[in-house]
């Protein structure tokens, strides 16, 4: 298209043209061309685990878990055994109900999303964050509510979570998981 | 990734589209005040939100933004004569005032009331700071004027430029809340750009290339905090505010002026990038202003007489592979603005977001898309006024601070991210 109008516009500068052929220049980024990029279907690539730290977060996780996901699994967690953070056991929301040890849950996992609405899960947050960090598993935290009720959980997650989303919107969990193709 | 229908919803801003109606709730930059430098200056074609309009400043200094085309036979009024408190079509002499009201039809009888019934579409055009702002929505719901700090500080403290960007507004805007690219794409500029270099914060930027992010709702949009390690026990935070629909600020560096952007759709495949620098408490120095004019910092060096950057897609952005090899620039493209624009334009006019592979570090972008989508749908379905319309939402600033590791950036920086006249920016 032509240069959008500006007042007193009389292009005068002789700007060097790109060398080579049009198809090799940045001008190839046209609307027609861009429709034909990357034709290979994109497979879901992430094994995601979503862990709810408190009862209200579990309700959100339960709701989200009902949607179709490729590799995402949803869990609640029990108490952290004193002095043994990796002794934390988790329960899959749609599974048998049998507890899964934290180290087992992280096998083959490449992203863990932690959900919190208040501070009761701060010890679990620290345990999960630390275990993920030790295994190079990316950690993301979604803190629902105004943030004040969960400030200790946030502080426990902060050293480990690559991203913390402080939000009043439960839809963030769905949007984040959808965008990550889990 | 986004579903195709949501991508279309967010990227289409013409009349009658949900996102177009959302943009029409706000005062948005229409052009720079310098484009209409005097009374009866030549009119300027302005395409906004896919509407072809014409801006002019009449003999009495009043600004108008009207339909570009004469109501008579559709000729462009850009060829018109701006004189005698109105714009006259040179074809048959029909004349319009700044409200678009036809005030003279020479072929009609002298006392004819015909022209009273001829009215071009028009929008208010108001000068605030260096920018002429317009509101293209329902006149009955016109909000108060914008209160962004960069247009309210004294003239000697602020500078605004603009450039044509050849892509959809959304992919340009998303660069403004994507803090993770700075460490790579702009790493050269941290060392050499006269408007960036020398700040202590730059050292933290360059030492810690894997920032952590916190994204938090604000009344007008979002705050995106990027966190890097600083001295033991502390974090260096860079806080980027976004005010809906498309205003962002870049966290400051040292005592350099604070800068930011406002992205405005021209149509669905082009947008204007307005770039500003201001200092809240002092005049810009001559050297700073000259650096901005020369295209440093967030500004671009444009082809004289136009707002098209000299480095553009027709010349592969003047890429310099030797400079890239030496490490002077990371991508080989010079200048922060064109480093961003070259990559954003390379995605194509409207990037196909169904093919993305996002990562958790993209959460700010994911959240912003969600807020835009929800606001557009709430407006369409329920008439809900979107965030960012209230001028109180405009009084934000970016900030760069060092905090103890246990502190939340939001709790500790309430004052720092609030624009307070006469108070300096929080910067490292």
mmCIF file of C-alpha atoms in Angstrom, chain B residues 39-308:
data_model
loop_
_atom_site.group_PDB
_atom_site.id
_atom_site.type_symbol
_atom_site.label_atom_id
_atom_site.label_comp_id
_atom_site.label_asym_id
_atom_site.label_seq_id
_atom_site.Cartn_x
_atom_site.Cartn_y
_atom_site.Cartn_z
ATOM 1 C CA UNK B 39 -4.122 27.958 11.029
ATOM 2 C CA UNK B 40 -5.211 27.114 7.473
ATOM 3 C CA UNK B 41 -2.338 24.601 7.181
ATOM 4 C CA UNK B 42 -2.783 22.012 4.420
ATOM 5 C CA UNK B 43 -5.233 19.302 5.499
ATOM 6 C CA UNK B 44 -3.888 15.861 6.391
ATOM 7 C CA UNK B 45 -5.306 12.504 5.342
ATOM 8 C CA UNK B 46 -5.815 10.375 8.430
ATOM 9 C CA UNK B 47 -6.881 6.759 8.192
ATOM 10 C CA UNK B 48 -7.927 5.406 11.577
ATOM 11 C CA UNK B 49 -9.676 2.155 12.451
ATOM 12 C CA UNK B 50 -10.125 1.645 8.689
ATOM 13 C CA UNK B 51 -12.018 4.947 8.289
ATOM 14 C CA UNK B 52 -10.616 7.435 5.808
ATOM 15 C CA UNK B 53 -10.692 10.844 7.421
ATOM 16 C CA UNK B 54 -9.234 14.286 6.932
ATOM 17 C CA UNK B 55 -7.770 16.490 9.664
ATOM 18 C CA UNK B 56 -7.580 20.246 9.304
ATOM 19 C CA UNK B 57 -7.064 23.376 11.365
ATOM 20 C CA UNK B 58 -9.244 26.249 10.295
ATOM 21 C CA UNK B 59 -8.579 29.983 10.124
ATOM 22 C CA UNK B 60 -9.603 30.354 13.770
ATOM 23 C CA UNK B 61 -7.331 27.604 15.071
ATOM 24 C CA UNK B 62 -10.111 25.071 15.523
ATOM 25 C CA UNK B 63 -9.255 21.454 14.748
ATOM 26 C CA UNK B 64 -11.540 19.160 12.783
ATOM 27 C CA UNK B 65 -11.497 15.494 11.788
ATOM 28 C CA UNK B 66 -14.050 14.753 9.086
ATOM 29 C CA UNK B 67 -14.886 12.218 6.404
ATOM 30 C CA UNK B 68 -12.231 12.555 3.708
ATOM 31 C CA UNK B 69 -14.743 12.675 0.885
ATOM 32 C CA UNK B 70 -17.047 15.455 -0.238
ATOM 33 C CA UNK B 71 -20.736 14.687 0.220
ATOM 34 C CA UNK B 72 -21.439 15.912 -3.297
ATOM 35 C CA UNK B 73 -19.658 13.481 -5.636
ATOM 36 C CA UNK B 74 -17.141 11.771 -3.376
ATOM 37 C CA UNK B 75 -13.996 13.683 -4.308
ATOM 38 C CA UNK B 76 -11.232 13.760 -1.719
ATOM 39 C CA UNK B 77 -11.264 16.932 0.315
ATOM 40 C CA UNK B 78 -7.499 16.572 0.719
ATOM 41 C CA UNK B 79 -7.328 18.614 -2.480
ATOM 42 C CA UNK B 80 -9.485 21.260 -0.817
ATOM 43 C CA UNK B 81 -8.792 24.880 -0.009
ATOM 44 C CA UNK B 82 -8.475 25.506 3.732
ATOM 45 C CA UNK B 83 -9.562 29.112 4.031
ATOM 46 C CA UNK B 84 -12.163 31.391 5.555
ATOM 47 C CA UNK B 85 -12.931 29.137 8.544
ATOM 48 C CA UNK B 86 -13.669 26.103 6.469
ATOM 49 C CA UNK B 87 -12.495 23.558 3.952
ATOM 50 C CA UNK B 88 -13.746 23.985 0.407
ATOM 51 C CA UNK B 89 -13.870 21.162 -2.127
ATOM 52 C CA UNK B 90 -12.064 22.399 -5.228
ATOM 53 C CA UNK B 91 -14.352 20.419 -7.533
ATOM 54 C CA UNK B 92 -17.605 22.386 -7.152
ATOM 55 C CA UNK B 93 -16.868 24.622 -4.173
ATOM 56 C CA UNK B 94 -18.842 22.917 -1.415
ATOM 57 C CA UNK B 95 -17.481 24.119 1.924
ATOM 58 C CA UNK B 96 -17.410 22.450 5.362
ATOM 59 C CA UNK B 97 -16.575 23.598 8.870
ATOM 60 C CA UNK B 98 -14.578 21.609 11.471
ATOM 61 C CA UNK B 99 -17.703 19.767 12.604
ATOM 62 C CA UNK B 100 -18.276 18.470 9.086
ATOM 63 C CA UNK B 101 -21.280 20.739 8.635
ATOM 64 C CA UNK B 102 -21.653 21.933 5.076
ATOM 65 C CA UNK B 103 -21.787 25.725 5.194
ATOM 66 C CA UNK B 104 -21.837 26.616 1.516
ATOM 67 C CA UNK B 105 -23.083 25.062 -1.733
ATOM 68 C CA UNK B 106 -22.357 27.641 -4.425
ATOM 69 C CA UNK B 107 -24.734 26.129 -6.991
ATOM 70 C CA UNK B 108 -27.706 26.629 -4.692
ATOM 71 C CA UNK B 109 -29.612 29.845 -4.228
ATOM 72 C CA UNK B 110 -28.057 32.288 -1.772
ATOM 73 C CA UNK B 111 -30.653 31.711 0.912
ATOM 74 C CA UNK B 112 -31.094 28.006 0.328
ATOM 75 C CA UNK B 113 -31.276 25.782 3.402
ATOM 76 C CA UNK B 114 -29.947 22.841 1.400
ATOM 77 C CA UNK B 115 -26.501 22.821 2.978
ATOM 78 C CA UNK B 116 -27.944 22.668 6.488
ATOM 79 C CA UNK B 117 -28.922 19.108 5.748
ATOM 80 C CA UNK B 118 -25.476 18.097 4.520
ATOM 81 C CA UNK B 119 -23.209 16.861 7.284
ATOM 82 C CA UNK B 120 -20.028 14.837 6.932
ATOM 83 C CA UNK B 121 -19.150 12.280 9.544
ATOM 84 C CA UNK B 122 -16.882 14.063 11.988
ATOM 85 C CA UNK B 123 -15.096 13.408 15.224
ATOM 86 C CA UNK B 124 -13.701 15.769 17.856
ATOM 87 C CA UNK B 125 -10.014 16.577 17.520
ATOM 88 C CA UNK B 126 -8.305 18.018 20.588
ATOM 89 C CA UNK B 127 -4.707 19.066 21.148
ATOM 90 C CA UNK B 128 -3.214 17.776 24.382
ATOM 91 C CA UNK B 129 0.543 17.983 24.572
ATOM 92 C CA UNK B 130 2.159 17.196 21.223
ATOM 93 C CA UNK B 131 -0.710 14.979 20.132
ATOM 94 C CA UNK B 132 -4.094 15.600 18.499
ATOM 95 C CA UNK B 133 -6.546 13.156 20.059
ATOM 96 C CA UNK B 134 -9.844 11.964 18.726
ATOM 97 C CA UNK B 135 -12.811 10.054 20.041
ATOM 98 C CA UNK B 136 -14.617 8.054 17.330
ATOM 99 C CA UNK B 137 -17.443 6.619 19.399
ATOM 100 C CA UNK B 138 -20.975 7.605 20.232
ATOM 101 C CA UNK B 139 -20.991 11.317 21.105
ATOM 102 C CA UNK B 140 -23.425 10.663 23.928
ATOM 103 C CA UNK B 141 -20.805 8.558 25.689
ATOM 104 C CA UNK B 142 -17.750 10.725 25.062
ATOM 105 C CA UNK B 143 -15.400 10.228 28.019
ATOM 106 C CA UNK B 144 -13.307 12.936 29.704
ATOM 107 C CA UNK B 145 -10.059 13.848 27.971
ATOM 108 C CA UNK B 146 -6.998 11.633 28.416
ATOM 109 C CA UNK B 147 -4.659 12.264 31.335
ATOM 110 C CA UNK B 148 -1.536 10.382 30.340
ATOM 111 C CA UNK B 149 1.418 12.085 31.990
ATOM 112 C CA UNK B 150 3.498 12.379 28.814
ATOM 113 C CA UNK B 151 1.073 14.898 27.332
ATOM 114 C CA UNK B 152 0.527 16.859 30.546
ATOM 115 C CA UNK B 153 4.082 17.708 31.627
ATOM 116 C CA UNK B 154 5.423 21.058 30.339
ATOM 117 C CA UNK B 155 6.426 21.080 26.689
ATOM 118 C CA UNK B 156 10.159 21.264 27.446
ATOM 119 C CA UNK B 157 9.933 17.971 29.357
ATOM 120 C CA UNK B 158 8.397 15.823 26.630
ATOM 121 C CA UNK B 159 8.901 14.628 23.055
ATOM 122 C CA UNK B 160 6.646 12.456 20.894
ATOM 123 C CA UNK B 161 7.324 10.900 17.499
ATOM 124 C CA UNK B 162 5.404 8.476 15.348
ATOM 125 C CA UNK B 163 6.133 5.910 12.694
ATOM 126 C CA UNK B 164 4.166 3.817 10.263
ATOM 127 C CA UNK B 165 4.310 0.135 11.128
ATOM 128 C CA UNK B 166 3.316 -2.325 8.410
ATOM 129 C CA UNK B 167 1.454 -4.872 10.488
ATOM 130 C CA UNK B 168 -1.660 -5.294 12.557
ATOM 131 C CA UNK B 169 -1.789 -3.238 15.738
ATOM 132 C CA UNK B 170 -1.963 -6.280 18.052
ATOM 133 C CA UNK B 171 1.369 -7.838 17.165
ATOM 134 C CA UNK B 172 3.019 -4.416 17.476
ATOM 135 C CA UNK B 173 1.362 -3.772 20.833
ATOM 136 C CA UNK B 174 2.250 -7.225 22.157
ATOM 137 C CA UNK B 175 5.915 -6.304 21.831
ATOM 138 C CA UNK B 176 5.275 -3.556 24.360
ATOM 139 C CA UNK B 177 4.353 -5.969 27.142
ATOM 140 C CA UNK B 178 6.859 -8.649 26.202
ATOM 141 C CA UNK B 179 9.735 -7.932 28.573
ATOM 142 C CA UNK B 180 11.596 -11.151 27.833
ATOM 143 C CA UNK B 181 12.821 -10.064 24.405
ATOM 144 C CA UNK B 182 14.816 -7.112 25.744
ATOM 145 C CA UNK B 183 17.700 -9.250 26.957
ATOM 146 C CA UNK B 184 18.266 -10.525 23.444
ATOM 147 C CA UNK B 185 16.995 -8.188 20.779
ATOM 148 C CA UNK B 186 17.949 -4.927 22.480
ATOM 149 C CA UNK B 187 21.105 -6.053 24.272
ATOM 150 C CA UNK B 188 23.300 -3.910 22.036
ATOM 151 C CA UNK B 189 21.289 -0.786 22.799
ATOM 152 C CA UNK B 190 21.747 -1.147 26.536
ATOM 153 C CA UNK B 191 25.451 -0.557 26.011
ATOM 154 C CA UNK B 192 25.393 2.106 23.323
ATOM 155 C CA UNK B 193 22.077 3.935 22.990
ATOM 156 C CA UNK B 194 22.451 7.457 24.407
ATOM 157 C CA UNK B 195 18.971 7.257 25.921
ATOM 158 C CA UNK B 196 19.578 3.901 27.627
ATOM 159 C CA UNK B 197 23.248 3.453 28.437
ATOM 160 C CA UNK B 198 25.001 3.979 31.737
ATOM 161 C CA UNK B 199 22.226 2.888 34.094
ATOM 162 C CA UNK B 200 22.968 0.523 36.950
ATOM 163 C CA UNK B 201 19.863 -1.436 35.982
ATOM 164 C CA UNK B 202 21.442 -2.323 32.646
ATOM 165 C CA UNK B 203 24.042 -4.394 34.494
ATOM 166 C CA UNK B 204 21.310 -6.455 36.142
ATOM 167 C CA UNK B 205 19.649 -6.856 32.747
ATOM 168 C CA UNK B 206 22.786 -8.177 31.140
ATOM 169 C CA UNK B 207 23.894 -10.417 34.021
ATOM 170 C CA UNK B 208 20.582 -12.233 34.405
ATOM 171 C CA UNK B 209 19.202 -13.316 31.065
ATOM 172 C CA UNK B 210 16.390 -15.483 32.456
ATOM 173 C CA UNK B 211 13.935 -13.106 34.090
ATOM 174 C CA UNK B 212 10.941 -14.226 36.121
ATOM 175 C CA UNK B 213 7.583 -12.583 35.549
ATOM 176 C CA UNK B 214 4.630 -11.528 37.632
ATOM 177 C CA UNK B 215 1.475 -10.326 35.919
ATOM 178 C CA UNK B 216 -1.190 -8.492 37.874
ATOM 179 C CA UNK B 217 -4.487 -6.883 37.006
ATOM 180 C CA UNK B 218 -4.770 -3.133 37.300
ATOM 181 C CA UNK B 219 -7.890 -1.012 37.042
ATOM 182 C CA UNK B 220 -7.002 0.071 33.516
ATOM 183 C CA UNK B 221 -5.207 -3.032 32.264
ATOM 184 C CA UNK B 222 -2.170 -4.824 33.654
ATOM 185 C CA UNK B 223 1.127 -4.430 35.396
ATOM 186 C CA UNK B 224 3.822 -6.784 34.129
ATOM 187 C CA UNK B 225 6.790 -7.160 36.465
ATOM 188 C CA UNK B 226 10.037 -8.675 35.177
ATOM 189 C CA UNK B 227 12.374 -9.770 37.949
ATOM 190 C CA UNK B 228 16.099 -10.368 37.776
ATOM 191 C CA UNK B 229 18.711 -11.054 40.419
ATOM 192 C CA UNK B 230 20.417 -7.984 41.853
ATOM 193 C CA UNK B 231 22.686 -7.864 44.902
ATOM 194 C CA UNK B 232 22.382 -10.843 47.284
ATOM 195 C CA UNK B 233 18.968 -10.891 48.907
ATOM 196 C CA UNK B 234 17.448 -8.478 46.400
ATOM 197 C CA UNK B 235 15.702 -8.508 43.038
ATOM 198 C CA UNK B 236 15.764 -5.929 40.252
ATOM 199 C CA UNK B 237 12.201 -5.335 39.078
ATOM 200 C CA UNK B 238 11.153 -3.719 35.829
ATOM 201 C CA UNK B 239 7.460 -2.857 35.883
ATOM 202 C CA UNK B 240 5.544 -2.238 32.668
ATOM 203 C CA UNK B 241 2.032 -0.807 32.828
ATOM 204 C CA UNK B 242 -0.518 -1.435 30.103
ATOM 205 C CA UNK B 243 -3.590 0.761 29.904
ATOM 206 C CA UNK B 244 -6.277 -0.501 27.586
ATOM 207 C CA UNK B 245 -6.491 -0.540 24.695
ATOM 208 C CA UNK B 246 -2.883 0.018 23.614
ATOM 209 C CA UNK B 247 -0.861 2.337 25.863
ATOM 210 C CA UNK B 248 2.311 0.902 27.395
ATOM 211 C CA UNK B 249 5.357 2.320 29.119
ATOM 212 C CA UNK B 250 8.903 0.998 29.193
ATOM 213 C CA UNK B 251 10.575 0.844 32.608
ATOM 214 C CA UNK B 252 13.110 3.665 32.963
ATOM 215 C CA UNK B 253 16.859 3.440 33.153
ATOM 216 C CA UNK B 254 18.836 5.702 35.506
ATOM 217 C CA UNK B 255 17.904 9.342 35.090
ATOM 218 C CA UNK B 256 17.134 8.911 31.407
ATOM 219 C CA UNK B 257 13.667 10.112 30.374
ATOM 220 C CA UNK B 258 10.799 7.656 30.725
ATOM 221 C CA UNK B 259 9.350 6.308 27.512
ATOM 222 C CA UNK B 260 6.473 4.401 26.074
ATOM 223 C CA UNK B 261 4.124 3.822 23.189
ATOM 224 C CA UNK B 262 0.560 4.131 22.002
ATOM 225 C CA UNK B 263 -0.392 1.848 19.115
ATOM 226 C CA UNK B 264 -3.259 2.954 16.906
ATOM 227 C CA UNK B 265 -4.745 0.849 14.090
ATOM 228 C CA UNK B 266 -4.692 2.506 10.670
ATOM 229 C CA UNK B 267 -6.473 -0.500 9.207
ATOM 230 C CA UNK B 268 -6.131 -4.206 9.894
ATOM 231 C CA UNK B 269 -2.707 -4.475 8.248
ATOM 232 C CA UNK B 270 -1.082 -1.199 9.336
ATOM 233 C CA UNK B 271 -0.773 0.822 12.497
ATOM 234 C CA UNK B 272 0.768 3.993 13.851
ATOM 235 C CA UNK B 273 3.302 3.609 16.612
ATOM 236 C CA UNK B 274 3.398 6.751 18.729
ATOM 237 C CA UNK B 275 6.589 6.822 20.800
ATOM 238 C CA UNK B 276 7.187 9.278 23.612
ATOM 239 C CA UNK B 277 9.876 10.255 26.067
ATOM 240 C CA UNK B 278 9.393 12.583 28.995
ATOM 241 C CA UNK B 279 10.981 13.446 32.288
ATOM 242 C CA UNK B 280 8.552 14.070 35.134
ATOM 243 C CA UNK B 281 10.634 16.730 36.888
ATOM 244 C CA UNK B 282 13.080 18.331 34.478
ATOM 245 C CA UNK B 283 13.414 19.622 30.952
ATOM 246 C CA UNK B 284 14.880 17.293 28.357
ATOM 247 C CA UNK B 285 18.445 18.305 27.590
ATOM 248 C CA UNK B 286 19.363 19.424 24.085
ATOM 249 C CA UNK B 287 21.379 16.243 23.676
ATOM 250 C CA UNK B 288 18.449 14.061 24.730
ATOM 251 C CA UNK B 289 16.015 15.812 22.403
ATOM 252 C CA UNK B 290 18.474 15.580 19.515
ATOM 253 C CA UNK B 291 18.996 11.874 20.196
ATOM 254 C CA UNK B 292 15.242 11.357 19.981
ATOM 255 C CA UNK B 293 15.028 13.300 16.730
ATOM 256 C CA UNK B 294 17.909 11.204 15.406
ATOM 257 C CA UNK B 295 15.972 8.007 16.073
ATOM 258 C CA UNK B 296 17.628 6.769 19.247
ATOM 259 C CA UNK B 297 15.828 5.198 22.186
ATOM 260 C CA UNK B 298 12.307 4.177 21.256
ATOM 261 C CA UNK B 299 12.166 6.577 18.303
ATOM 262 C CA UNK B 300 12.936 5.986 14.635
ATOM 263 C CA UNK B 301 14.760 7.989 12.008
ATOM 264 C CA UNK B 302 12.111 8.617 9.413
ATOM 265 C CA UNK B 303 12.331 9.461 5.714
ATOM 266 C CA UNK B 304 12.274 13.280 5.698
ATOM 267 C CA UNK B 305 8.781 14.657 5.221
ATOM 268 C CA UNK B 306 7.146 11.340 6.138
ATOM 269 C CA UNK B 307 6.537 9.126 9.119
ATOM 270 C CA UNK B 308 7.969 6.083 7.395
#
